[in-house]
CSV table of C-alpha atoms in Angstrom, one decimal:
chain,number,residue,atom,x,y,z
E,243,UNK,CA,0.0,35.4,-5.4
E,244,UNK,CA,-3.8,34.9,-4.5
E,245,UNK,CA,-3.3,30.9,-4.7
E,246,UNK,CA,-1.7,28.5,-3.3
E,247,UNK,CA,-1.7,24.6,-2.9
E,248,UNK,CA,-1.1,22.5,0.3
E,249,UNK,CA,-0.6,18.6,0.3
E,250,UNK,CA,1.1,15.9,1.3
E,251,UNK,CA,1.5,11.7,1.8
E,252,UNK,CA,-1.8,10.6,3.6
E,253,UNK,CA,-2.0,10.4,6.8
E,254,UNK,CA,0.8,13.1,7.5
E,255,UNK,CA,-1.5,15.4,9.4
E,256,UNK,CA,-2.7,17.1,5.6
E,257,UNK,CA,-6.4,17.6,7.2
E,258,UNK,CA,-5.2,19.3,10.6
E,259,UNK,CA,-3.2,21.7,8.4
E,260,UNK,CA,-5.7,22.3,6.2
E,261,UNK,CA,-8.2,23.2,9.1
E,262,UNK,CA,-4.9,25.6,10.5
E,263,UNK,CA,-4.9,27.7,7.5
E,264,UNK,CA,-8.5,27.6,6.8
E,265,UNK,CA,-9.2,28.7,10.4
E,266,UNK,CA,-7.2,32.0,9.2
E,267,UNK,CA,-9.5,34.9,8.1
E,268,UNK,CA,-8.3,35.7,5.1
E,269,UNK,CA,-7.4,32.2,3.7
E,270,UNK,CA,-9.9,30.2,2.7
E,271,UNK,CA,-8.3,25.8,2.7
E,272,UNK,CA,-11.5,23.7,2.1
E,273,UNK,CA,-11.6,20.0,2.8
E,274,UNK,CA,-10.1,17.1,0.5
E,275,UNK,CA,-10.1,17.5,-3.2
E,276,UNK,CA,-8.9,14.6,-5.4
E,277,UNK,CA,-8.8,16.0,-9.0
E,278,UNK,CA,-6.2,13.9,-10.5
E,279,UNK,CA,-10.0,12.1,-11.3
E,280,UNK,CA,-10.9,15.0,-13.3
E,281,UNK,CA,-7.2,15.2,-15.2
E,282,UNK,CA,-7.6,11.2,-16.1
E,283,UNK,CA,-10.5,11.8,-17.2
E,284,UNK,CA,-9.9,14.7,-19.6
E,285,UNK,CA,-7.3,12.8,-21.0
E,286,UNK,CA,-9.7,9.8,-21.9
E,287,UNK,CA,-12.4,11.6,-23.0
E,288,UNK,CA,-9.8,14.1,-25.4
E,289,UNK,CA,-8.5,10.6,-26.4
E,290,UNK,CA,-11.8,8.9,-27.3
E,291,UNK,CA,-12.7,12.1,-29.1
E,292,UNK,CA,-9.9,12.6,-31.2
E,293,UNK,CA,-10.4,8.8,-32.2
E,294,UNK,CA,-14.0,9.6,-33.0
E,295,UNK,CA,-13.3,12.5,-35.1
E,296,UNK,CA,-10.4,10.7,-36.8
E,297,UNK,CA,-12.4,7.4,-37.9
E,298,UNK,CA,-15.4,10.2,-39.1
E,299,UNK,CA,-12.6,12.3,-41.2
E,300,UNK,CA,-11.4,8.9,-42.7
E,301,UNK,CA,-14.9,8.1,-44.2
E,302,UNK,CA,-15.9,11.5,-45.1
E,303,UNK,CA,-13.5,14.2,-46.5
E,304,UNK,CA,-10.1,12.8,-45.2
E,305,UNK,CA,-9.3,16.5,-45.0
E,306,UNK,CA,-8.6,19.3,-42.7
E,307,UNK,CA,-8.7,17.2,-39.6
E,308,UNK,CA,-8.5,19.3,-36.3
E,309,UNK,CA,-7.6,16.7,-33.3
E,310,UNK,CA,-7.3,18.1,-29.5
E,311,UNK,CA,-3.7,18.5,-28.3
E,312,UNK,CA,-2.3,18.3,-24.4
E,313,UNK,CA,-2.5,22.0,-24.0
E,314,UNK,CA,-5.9,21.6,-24.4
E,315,UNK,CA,-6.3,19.0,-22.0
E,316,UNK,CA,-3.9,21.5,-19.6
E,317,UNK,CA,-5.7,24.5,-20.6
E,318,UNK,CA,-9.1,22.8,-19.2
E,319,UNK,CA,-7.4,21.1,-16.3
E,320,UNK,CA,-6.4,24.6,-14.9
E,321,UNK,CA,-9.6,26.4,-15.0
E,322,UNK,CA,-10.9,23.0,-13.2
E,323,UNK,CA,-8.3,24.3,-10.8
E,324,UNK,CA,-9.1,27.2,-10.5
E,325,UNK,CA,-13.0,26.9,-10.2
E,326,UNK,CA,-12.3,24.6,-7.0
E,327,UNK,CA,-10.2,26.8,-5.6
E,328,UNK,CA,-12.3,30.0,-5.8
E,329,UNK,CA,-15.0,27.5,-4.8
E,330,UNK,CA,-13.4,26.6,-1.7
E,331,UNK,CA,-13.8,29.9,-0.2
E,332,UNK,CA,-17.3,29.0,0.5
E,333,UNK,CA,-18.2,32.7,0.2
E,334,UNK,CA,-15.9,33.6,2.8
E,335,UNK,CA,-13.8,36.8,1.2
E,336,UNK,CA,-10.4,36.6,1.3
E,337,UNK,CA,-6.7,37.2,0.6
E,338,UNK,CA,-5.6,33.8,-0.9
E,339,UNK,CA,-7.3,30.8,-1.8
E,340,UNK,CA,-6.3,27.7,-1.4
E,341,UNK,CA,-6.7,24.1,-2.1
E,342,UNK,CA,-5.9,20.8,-0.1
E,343,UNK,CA,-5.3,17.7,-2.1
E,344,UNK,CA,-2.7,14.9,-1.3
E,345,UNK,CA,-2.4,13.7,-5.2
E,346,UNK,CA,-0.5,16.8,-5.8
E,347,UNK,CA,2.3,14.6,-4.3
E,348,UNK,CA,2.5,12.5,-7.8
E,349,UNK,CA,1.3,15.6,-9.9
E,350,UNK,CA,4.0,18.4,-9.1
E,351,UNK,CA,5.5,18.9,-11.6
E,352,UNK,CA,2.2,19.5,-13.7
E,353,UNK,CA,1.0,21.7,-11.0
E,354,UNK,CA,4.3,23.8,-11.2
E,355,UNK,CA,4.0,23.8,-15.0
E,356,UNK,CA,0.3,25.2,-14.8
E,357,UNK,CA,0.6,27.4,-11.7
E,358,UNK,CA,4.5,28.7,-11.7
E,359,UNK,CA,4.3,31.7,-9.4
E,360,UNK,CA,2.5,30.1,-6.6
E,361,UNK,CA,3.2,29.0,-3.4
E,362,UNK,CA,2.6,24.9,-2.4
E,363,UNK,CA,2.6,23.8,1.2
E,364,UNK,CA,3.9,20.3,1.7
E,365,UNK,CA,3.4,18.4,5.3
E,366,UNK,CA,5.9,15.9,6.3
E,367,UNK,CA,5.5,13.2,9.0
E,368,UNK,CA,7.6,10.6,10.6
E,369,UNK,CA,6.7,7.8,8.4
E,370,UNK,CA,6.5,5.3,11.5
E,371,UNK,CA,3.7,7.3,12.6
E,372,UNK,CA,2.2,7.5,9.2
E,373,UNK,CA,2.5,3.8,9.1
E,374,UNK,CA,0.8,3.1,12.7
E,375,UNK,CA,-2.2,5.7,12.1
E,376,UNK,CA,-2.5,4.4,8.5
E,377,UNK,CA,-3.3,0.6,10.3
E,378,UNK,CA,-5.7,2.0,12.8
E,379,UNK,CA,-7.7,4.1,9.6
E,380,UNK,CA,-7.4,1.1,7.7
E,381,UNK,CA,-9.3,-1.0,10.6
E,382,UNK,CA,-12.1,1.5,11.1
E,383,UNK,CA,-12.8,1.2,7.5
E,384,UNK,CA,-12.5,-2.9,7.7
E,385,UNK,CA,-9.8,-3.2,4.6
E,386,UNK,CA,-9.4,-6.8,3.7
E,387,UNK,CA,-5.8,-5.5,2.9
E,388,UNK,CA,-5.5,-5.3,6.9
E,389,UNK,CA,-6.2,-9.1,6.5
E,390,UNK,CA,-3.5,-10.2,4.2
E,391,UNK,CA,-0.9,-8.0,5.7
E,392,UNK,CA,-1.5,-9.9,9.3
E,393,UNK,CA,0.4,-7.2,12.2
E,394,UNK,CA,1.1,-3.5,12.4
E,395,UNK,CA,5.0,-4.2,12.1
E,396,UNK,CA,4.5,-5.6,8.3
E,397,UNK,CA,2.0,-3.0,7.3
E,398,UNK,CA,4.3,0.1,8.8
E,399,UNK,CA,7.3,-0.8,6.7
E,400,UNK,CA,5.5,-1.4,3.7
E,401,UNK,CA,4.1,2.1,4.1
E,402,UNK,CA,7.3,3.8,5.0
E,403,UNK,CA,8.7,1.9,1.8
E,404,UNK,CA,5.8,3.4,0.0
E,405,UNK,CA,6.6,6.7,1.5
E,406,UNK,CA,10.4,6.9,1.1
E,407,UNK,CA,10.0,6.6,-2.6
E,408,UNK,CA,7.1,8.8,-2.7
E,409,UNK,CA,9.2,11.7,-0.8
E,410,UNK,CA,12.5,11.1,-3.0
E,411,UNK,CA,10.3,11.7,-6.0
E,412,UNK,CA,9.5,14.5,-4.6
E,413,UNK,CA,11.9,16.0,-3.5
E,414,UNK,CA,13.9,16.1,-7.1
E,415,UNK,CA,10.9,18.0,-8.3
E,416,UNK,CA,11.1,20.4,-5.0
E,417,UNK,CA,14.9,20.9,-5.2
E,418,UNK,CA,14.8,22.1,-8.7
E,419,UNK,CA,11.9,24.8,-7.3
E,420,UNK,CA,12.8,25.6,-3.5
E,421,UNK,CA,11.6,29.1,-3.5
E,422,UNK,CA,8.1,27.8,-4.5
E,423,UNK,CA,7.7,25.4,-1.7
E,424,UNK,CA,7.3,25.6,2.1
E,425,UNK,CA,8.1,21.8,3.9
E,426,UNK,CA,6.2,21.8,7.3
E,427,UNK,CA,7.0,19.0,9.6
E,428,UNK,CA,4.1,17.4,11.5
E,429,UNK,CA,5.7,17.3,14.5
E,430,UNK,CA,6.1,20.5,15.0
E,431,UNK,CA,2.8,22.3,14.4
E,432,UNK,CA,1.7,20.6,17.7
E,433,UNK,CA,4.7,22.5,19.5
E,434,UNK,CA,4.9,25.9,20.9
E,435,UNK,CA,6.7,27.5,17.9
E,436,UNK,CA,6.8,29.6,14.4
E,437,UNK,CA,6.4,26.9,12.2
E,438,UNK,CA,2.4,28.1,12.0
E,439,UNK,CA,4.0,31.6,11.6
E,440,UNK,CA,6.1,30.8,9.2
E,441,UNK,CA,3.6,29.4,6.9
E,442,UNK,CA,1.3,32.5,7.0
């Protein structure tokens, strides 16, 4: 294994992890990626393609018509993958290489299906504390959302409803694939224990 993939619901304590195993010396765990951008957009540019190629092939030869498939798009989206993770080392040389980005939450299983034998790294959090330091991010950044929602009671449950389902998603995905995954709880990196031991 020289990759591996850490993530998890925002606000979970995903960046202080990632600094933890980027602070190692032979990991390298940049900052933030978000490249379920990069995966929507292959898919709308392989769509508007193959419609382009299809209306050309109806006025001209209406023969042999070669249109992009999904493995394409997945064949593209890996080396995307790939390139960012050997990126993130920043020259540093190392051992592993990995990659922080919380939208791996909703894109497991197309992560497993592209990257089988690696290892992914998911944070968990209480989500009541997810909730409160969600309100206090969202107030810093002066989200009209804050507005409509009115108090930190409202906004914390909506987020822990948001979370419960994200989480149960999940974990159907993770069950089906235990030996791939590693669940670190928030709460206890910031304890005297192995769970930082147990992830290297």
């Amino acid at each position: 294994m020289k990759y591996f993939f850490s993530f998890g619901y925002p606000k979970s304590g995903t960046t202080y992890l990632q600094m933890l195993l980027n602070s190692h010396p032979e990991i390298s765990c940049p900052s933030e990626h978000r490249l379920f951008i990069v995966f929507e957009g292959l898919s709308k540019l392989f769509t508007d393609y193959n419609k382009e190629i299809y209306l050309l092939n109806q006025r001209t030869s209406k023969k042999g018509l070669a249109l992009l498939k999904n493995e394409d798009i997945d064949s593209l989206a890996k080396n995307v993958i790939e390139l960012s993770l050997k990126r993130g080392s920043l020259g540093k040389e190392v051992k592993f290489y990995g990659l922080k980005d919380n939208s791996i939450l909703n894109w497991i299983q197309f992560y497993i299906n592209l990257f089988p034998k690696e290892k992914y790294i998911m944070i968990i959090r209480d989500p009541r504390n997810i909730g409160v330091s969600n309100w206090h991010f969202n107030l810093r950044a002066k989200n009209k959302l804050i507005d409509k929602v009115g108090n930190i009671d409202d906004w914390t449950i909506q987020i822990i409803n948001r979370w419960a389902l994200k989480i149960n998603n999940a974990n159907k995905i993770i069950d089906k694939n235990a030996n791939k995954f590693f669940i670190c709880k928030y709460e206890n990196l910031n304890k005297k224990n192995d769970e930082l031991e147990k992830i290297f």
